[in-house]
mmCIF file of C-alpha atoms and ligand atoms in Angstrom:
data_model
loop_
_atom_site.group_PDB
_atom_site.id
_atom_site.type_symbol
_atom_site.label_atom_id
_atom_site.label_comp_id
_atom_site.label_asym_id
_atom_site.label_seq_id
_atom_site.Cartn_x
_atom_site.Cartn_y
_atom_site.Cartn_z
ATOM 1 C CA MET A 599 -103.692 -83.741 16.438
ATOM 2 C CA ARG A 600 -104.801 -80.124 16.582
ATOM 3 C CA LEU A 601 -107.476 -80.038 19.217
ATOM 4 C CA VAL A 602 -109.593 -77.510 21.051
ATOM 5 C CA LEU A 603 -111.274 -78.202 24.359
ATOM 6 C CA MET A 604 -114.420 -76.230 25.084
ATOM 7 C CA GLY A 605 -116.880 -76.102 27.958
ATOM 8 C CA PRO A 606 -118.044 -73.668 30.622
ATOM 9 C CA PRO A 607 -115.846 -72.403 33.439
ATOM 10 C CA GLY A 608 -115.626 -75.177 36.011
ATOM 11 C CA ALA A 609 -116.261 -77.973 33.490
ATOM 12 C CA GLY A 610 -112.862 -79.460 34.247
ATOM 13 C CA LYS A 611 -111.119 -78.424 31.036
ATOM 14 C CA GLY A 612 -107.808 -77.674 32.719
ATOM 15 C CA THR A 613 -107.724 -80.939 34.642
ATOM 16 C CA GLN A 614 -108.629 -83.057 31.637
ATOM 17 C CA ALA A 615 -106.378 -81.143 29.272
ATOM 18 C CA VAL A 616 -103.276 -82.055 31.258
ATOM 19 C CA GLY A 617 -104.059 -85.771 30.937
ATOM 20 C CA ILE A 618 -105.018 -85.673 27.262
ATOM 21 C CA ALA A 619 -101.960 -83.660 26.273
ATOM 22 C CA ALA A 620 -99.649 -86.020 28.156
ATOM 23 C CA ALA A 621 -101.289 -89.090 26.607
ATOM 24 C CA LEU A 622 -100.962 -87.641 23.102
ATOM 25 C CA GLY A 623 -97.517 -86.078 23.598
ATOM 26 C CA ILE A 624 -98.653 -82.614 22.571
ATOM 27 C CA PRO A 625 -98.475 -79.345 24.519
ATOM 28 C CA HIS A 626 -101.443 -78.172 26.569
ATOM 29 C CA ILE A 627 -101.977 -74.515 25.786
ATOM 30 C CA SER A 628 -104.311 -72.780 28.222
ATOM 31 C CA THR A 629 -104.938 -69.117 27.521
ATOM 32 C CA GLY A 630 -106.150 -68.675 31.117
ATOM 33 C CA ASP A 631 -102.875 -70.172 32.455
ATOM 34 C CA ILE A 632 -100.795 -67.952 30.159
ATOM 35 C CA PHE A 633 -102.723 -64.880 31.283
ATOM 36 C CA ARG A 634 -102.345 -65.848 34.955
ATOM 37 C CA ALA A 635 -98.592 -66.416 34.524
ATOM 38 C CA ASN A 636 -98.322 -62.935 32.998
ATOM 39 C CA VAL A 637 -100.367 -61.444 35.831
ATOM 40 C CA SER A 638 -98.125 -62.995 38.446
ATOM 41 C CA GLN A 639 -94.986 -61.834 36.625
ATOM 42 C CA GLY A 640 -96.436 -58.338 36.289
ATOM 43 C CA THR A 641 -95.836 -58.112 32.522
ATOM 44 C CA ALA A 642 -97.590 -55.485 30.383
ATOM 45 C CA LEU A 643 -99.802 -58.267 28.980
ATOM 46 C CA GLY A 644 -100.652 -59.372 32.521
ATOM 47 C CA ILE A 645 -101.534 -55.863 33.658
ATOM 48 C CA GLU A 646 -103.822 -55.453 30.644
ATOM 49 C CA ALA A 647 -105.441 -58.887 31.023
ATOM 50 C CA LYS A 648 -106.030 -58.636 34.774
ATOM 51 C CA ARG A 649 -108.582 -55.855 34.435
ATOM 52 C CA TYR A 650 -110.801 -58.098 32.343
ATOM 53 C CA MET A 651 -110.168 -61.345 34.182
ATOM 54 C CA ASP A 652 -111.029 -59.901 37.585
ATOM 55 C CA ALA A 653 -114.369 -58.757 36.182
ATOM 56 C CA GLY A 654 -115.137 -62.092 34.507
ATOM 57 C CA GLU A 655 -114.963 -60.496 31.038
ATOM 58 C CA TYR A 656 -113.003 -61.727 28.041
ATOM 59 C CA VAL A 657 -109.635 -60.189 27.312
ATOM 60 C CA PRO A 658 -109.877 -58.320 23.961
ATOM 61 C CA ASP A 659 -109.473 -60.555 20.911
ATOM 62 C CA GLY A 660 -106.493 -58.642 19.556
ATOM 63 C CA VAL A 661 -104.478 -59.369 22.695
ATOM 64 C CA THR A 662 -105.551 -62.993 22.979
ATOM 65 C CA ASN A 663 -105.109 -63.825 19.297
ATOM 66 C CA ALA A 664 -101.584 -62.420 19.164
ATOM 67 C CA MET A 665 -100.650 -64.432 22.230
ATOM 68 C CA VAL A 666 -101.976 -67.700 20.781
ATOM 69 C CA ARG A 667 -100.414 -67.063 17.383
ATOM 70 C CA ASP A 668 -97.060 -66.686 19.082
ATOM 71 C CA ARG A 669 -97.499 -69.733 21.298
ATOM 72 C CA ILE A 670 -98.529 -72.162 18.581
ATOM 73 C CA SER A 671 -95.616 -71.079 16.420
ATOM 74 C CA HIS A 672 -93.164 -72.617 18.932
ATOM 75 C CA ASP A 673 -91.414 -75.817 17.899
ATOM 76 C CA ASP A 674 -93.116 -77.981 20.505
ATOM 77 C CA ALA A 675 -96.504 -77.232 18.907
ATOM 78 C CA ARG A 676 -95.445 -78.344 15.446
ATOM 79 C CA PRO A 677 -96.712 -81.949 15.884
ATOM 80 C CA GLY A 678 -99.986 -80.667 17.328
ATOM 81 C CA PHE A 679 -101.478 -79.048 20.398
ATOM 82 C CA LEU A 680 -104.453 -78.995 22.694
ATOM 83 C CA LEU A 681 -105.941 -75.542 23.136
ATOM 84 C CA ASP A 682 -107.830 -75.056 26.395
ATOM 85 C CA GLY A 683 -109.979 -71.929 26.698
ATOM 86 C CA TYR A 684 -109.439 -70.772 23.123
ATOM 87 C CA PRO A 685 -111.251 -69.952 20.863
ATOM 88 C CA ARG A 686 -114.029 -68.266 22.840
ATOM 89 C CA THR A 687 -115.348 -65.717 20.356
ATOM 90 C CA ILE A 688 -116.274 -65.867 16.701
ATOM 91 C CA GLU A 689 -113.259 -63.699 15.846
ATOM 92 C CA GLN A 690 -111.014 -66.151 17.664
ATOM 93 C CA VAL A 691 -112.520 -69.047 15.694
ATOM 94 C CA ALA A 692 -111.730 -67.244 12.442
ATOM 95 C CA GLU A 693 -108.279 -66.258 13.600
ATOM 96 C CA LEU A 694 -107.413 -69.806 14.641
ATOM 97 C CA ASP A 695 -108.580 -71.089 11.254
ATOM 98 C CA SER A 696 -106.308 -68.626 9.530
ATOM 99 C CA MET A 697 -103.322 -69.399 11.782
ATOM 100 C CA LEU A 698 -103.691 -73.066 10.893
ATOM 101 C CA ALA A 699 -104.442 -72.528 7.223
ATOM 102 C CA SER A 700 -101.283 -70.496 6.760
ATOM 103 C CA ASP A 701 -99.349 -73.694 7.597
ATOM 104 C CA GLY A 702 -101.702 -75.911 5.590
ATOM 105 C CA TYR A 703 -103.443 -77.352 8.644
ATOM 106 C CA LYS A 704 -106.986 -77.704 9.927
ATOM 107 C CA LEU A 705 -108.399 -78.436 13.356
ATOM 108 C CA THR A 706 -108.651 -82.161 13.972
ATOM 109 C CA LYS A 707 -111.440 -82.019 16.541
ATOM 110 C CA ALA A 708 -113.299 -79.738 18.908
ATOM 111 C CA LEU A 709 -114.133 -81.447 22.178
ATOM 112 C CA GLU A 710 -116.934 -79.955 24.251
ATOM 113 C CA LEU A 711 -117.362 -80.952 27.872
ATOM 114 C CA THR A 712 -121.028 -80.739 28.813
ATOM 115 C CA VAL A 713 -121.974 -80.219 32.445
ATOM 116 C CA ASN A 714 -124.846 -79.337 34.693
ATOM 117 C CA VAL A 715 -124.699 -75.615 35.509
ATOM 118 C CA ASP A 716 -125.529 -76.001 39.207
ATOM 119 C CA GLU A 717 -122.719 -78.518 39.531
ATOM 120 C CA VAL A 718 -120.319 -76.136 37.830
ATOM 121 C CA VAL A 719 -121.143 -73.279 40.199
ATOM 122 C CA SER A 720 -120.533 -75.460 43.216
ATOM 123 C CA ARG A 721 -117.223 -76.720 41.773
ATOM 124 C CA LEU A 722 -116.089 -73.140 41.213
ATOM 125 C CA VAL A 723 -117.115 -72.047 44.691
ATOM 126 C CA ARG A 724 -115.131 -74.996 46.090
ATOM 127 C CA ARG A 725 -112.100 -74.072 43.952
ATOM 128 C CA ALA A 726 -112.345 -70.509 45.232
ATOM 129 C CA ALA A 727 -112.034 -71.783 48.788
ATOM 130 C CA GLU A 728 -109.147 -74.125 47.942
ATOM 131 C CA GLN A 729 -107.038 -72.086 45.517
ATOM 132 C CA GLY A 730 -108.134 -68.498 46.005
ATOM 133 C CA ARG A 731 -108.175 -67.532 42.332
ATOM 134 C CA ALA A 732 -108.978 -63.823 42.041
ATOM 135 C CA ASP A 733 -111.845 -64.465 39.623
ATOM 136 C CA ASP A 734 -113.448 -67.277 41.650
ATOM 137 C CA ASN A 735 -115.857 -65.212 43.739
ATOM 138 C CA GLU A 736 -119.553 -65.748 43.297
ATOM 139 C CA ASN A 737 -120.430 -62.595 41.322
ATOM 140 C CA VAL A 738 -117.514 -63.034 38.964
ATOM 141 C CA ILE A 739 -118.308 -66.756 38.582
ATOM 142 C CA ARG A 740 -121.861 -65.879 37.532
ATOM 143 C CA ARG A 741 -120.566 -63.313 35.051
ATOM 144 C CA ARG A 742 -118.062 -65.804 33.567
ATOM 145 C CA LEU A 743 -120.843 -68.328 33.055
ATOM 146 C CA GLU A 744 -123.112 -65.698 31.492
ATOM 147 C CA VAL A 745 -120.367 -64.611 29.100
ATOM 148 C CA TYR A 746 -119.613 -68.237 28.244
ATOM 149 C CA PHE A 747 -123.217 -69.134 27.429
ATOM 150 C CA ALA A 748 -123.781 -65.931 25.449
ATOM 151 C CA GLN A 749 -120.547 -65.817 23.467
ATOM 152 C CA THR A 750 -118.799 -69.173 23.468
ATOM 153 C CA ALA A 751 -121.367 -71.977 23.724
ATOM 154 C CA PRO A 752 -122.973 -70.978 20.378
ATOM 155 C CA LEU A 753 -119.600 -71.414 18.630
ATOM 156 C CA THR A 754 -119.793 -75.173 19.025
ATOM 157 C CA ALA A 755 -122.456 -75.104 16.271
ATOM 158 C CA LEU A 756 -119.782 -73.936 13.820
ATOM 159 C CA TYR A 757 -117.640 -76.948 14.628
ATOM 160 C CA ALA A 758 -120.689 -79.231 14.494
ATOM 161 C CA GLN A 759 -121.380 -77.999 10.941
ATOM 162 C CA ARG A 760 -117.848 -78.960 9.976
ATOM 163 C CA GLY A 761 -118.383 -82.385 11.468
ATOM 164 C CA ILE A 762 -115.526 -82.057 13.965
ATOM 165 C CA LEU A 763 -117.470 -81.421 17.178
ATOM 166 C CA GLN A 764 -117.403 -84.169 19.745
ATOM 167 C CA GLN A 765 -119.537 -83.621 22.841
ATOM 168 C CA ILE A 766 -118.458 -85.411 25.978
ATOM 169 C CA ASP A 767 -120.399 -85.810 29.185
ATOM 170 C CA GLY A 768 -118.292 -83.939 31.723
ATOM 171 C CA MET A 769 -120.154 -85.204 34.786
ATOM 172 C CA GLY A 770 -118.535 -87.933 36.861
ATOM 173 C CA THR A 771 -115.093 -88.485 38.284
ATOM 174 C CA VAL A 772 -111.942 -87.112 36.651
ATOM 175 C CA ASP A 773 -111.043 -90.636 35.514
ATOM 176 C CA GLU A 774 -114.475 -91.378 34.088
ATOM 177 C CA VAL A 775 -114.473 -88.174 32.050
ATOM 178 C CA GLY A 776 -110.869 -88.766 30.977
ATOM 179 C CA LEU A 777 -111.755 -92.229 29.650
ATOM 180 C CA ARG A 778 -114.687 -90.801 27.687
ATOM 181 C CA ILE A 779 -112.409 -88.217 26.113
ATOM 182 C CA MET A 780 -109.775 -90.775 25.147
ATOM 183 C CA ALA A 781 -112.522 -92.966 23.643
ATOM 184 C CA ALA A 782 -113.792 -90.001 21.623
ATOM 185 C CA LEU A 783 -110.290 -89.428 20.254
ATOM 186 C CA ALA A 784 -109.584 -93.055 19.406
HETATM 187 P P1 LIG B 928 -112.451 -70.403 33.162
HETATM 188 O O1 LIG B 928 -112.712 -71.252 31.961
HETATM 189 O O2 LIG B 928 -112.606 -71.157 34.445
HETATM 190 O O3 LIG B 928 -113.179 -69.090 33.142
HETATM 191 P P2 LIG B 928 -109.720 -69.746 32.278
HETATM 192 O O4 LIG B 928 -108.535 -70.009 33.113
HETATM 193 O O5 LIG B 928 -109.839 -70.516 31.021
HETATM 194 O O6 LIG B 928 -110.938 -70.004 33.244
HETATM 195 O O7 LIG B 928 -109.822 -68.189 31.936
HETATM 196 C C1 LIG B 928 -109.753 -67.201 32.940
HETATM 197 C C2 LIG B 928 -109.980 -65.825 32.337
HETATM 198 O O8 LIG B 928 -108.932 -65.541 31.369
HETATM 199 C C3 LIG B 928 -111.284 -65.638 31.556
HETATM 200 O O9 LIG B 928 -112.381 -65.333 32.394
HETATM 201 C C4 LIG B 928 -110.883 -64.468 30.621
HETATM 202 O O10 LIG B 928 -110.886 -63.222 31.296
HETATM 203 C C5 LIG B 928 -109.450 -64.792 30.271
HETATM 204 N N1 LIG B 928 -109.365 -65.611 29.029
HETATM 205 C C6 LIG B 928 -108.927 -66.895 28.932
HETATM 206 N N2 LIG B 928 -108.996 -67.341 27.673
HETATM 207 C C7 LIG B 928 -109.514 -66.324 26.934
HETATM 208 C C8 LIG B 928 -109.850 -66.156 25.563
HETATM 209 N N3 LIG B 928 -109.686 -67.146 24.669
HETATM 210 N N4 LIG B 928 -110.350 -64.966 25.167
HETATM 211 C C9 LIG B 928 -110.513 -63.963 26.027
HETATM 212 N N5 LIG B 928 -110.239 -64.045 27.342
HETATM 213 C C10 LIG B 928 -109.752 -65.219 27.796
#
């Protein structure tokens, strides 16, 4: 299973990805988590990424693509993986295709969590209060959503054309959404 999980910031991708990856026995690869780990360790990648993340902008494709290429080449990703938060641009879609094709693979499915935008904003504001993520303040949240709807949401059409897009209603409890995802993968 080579899966991507898409959906706007606050759709619950991270939460659901942990459960899906565990159920399928594949690694959960979150570009946002990898960037945040680099930021907290103060690596060169983290210092570069932080400037963009704090503004709600995407990290440049060159940086992100190289990081994903490296990560999916690890042994644990050989049986498959669940990408969370990647691809987000058309260049990333193309790059992922070529990473997979060079090993003779294709994406199995693209899962898109659909949510109500007002609900997403209130989830993110709540998360800001609970976890204090640097990019969870209201202006940056709005910018992240804007960037998502302008640059990433349209990419789902590419996966729909290939017949691998599966849209899942992301509203409801964590368990309800998780069951819908597992049903979509069955
Ligand atoms: P969210 O989906 O809630 O915005 P993420 O944790 O997935 O949160 O991402 C946080 C930030 O990390 C993004 O706003 C962006 O700056 C950066 N980032 C994550 N994934 C990518 C990607 N595929 N391409 C470019 N930037 C990314």
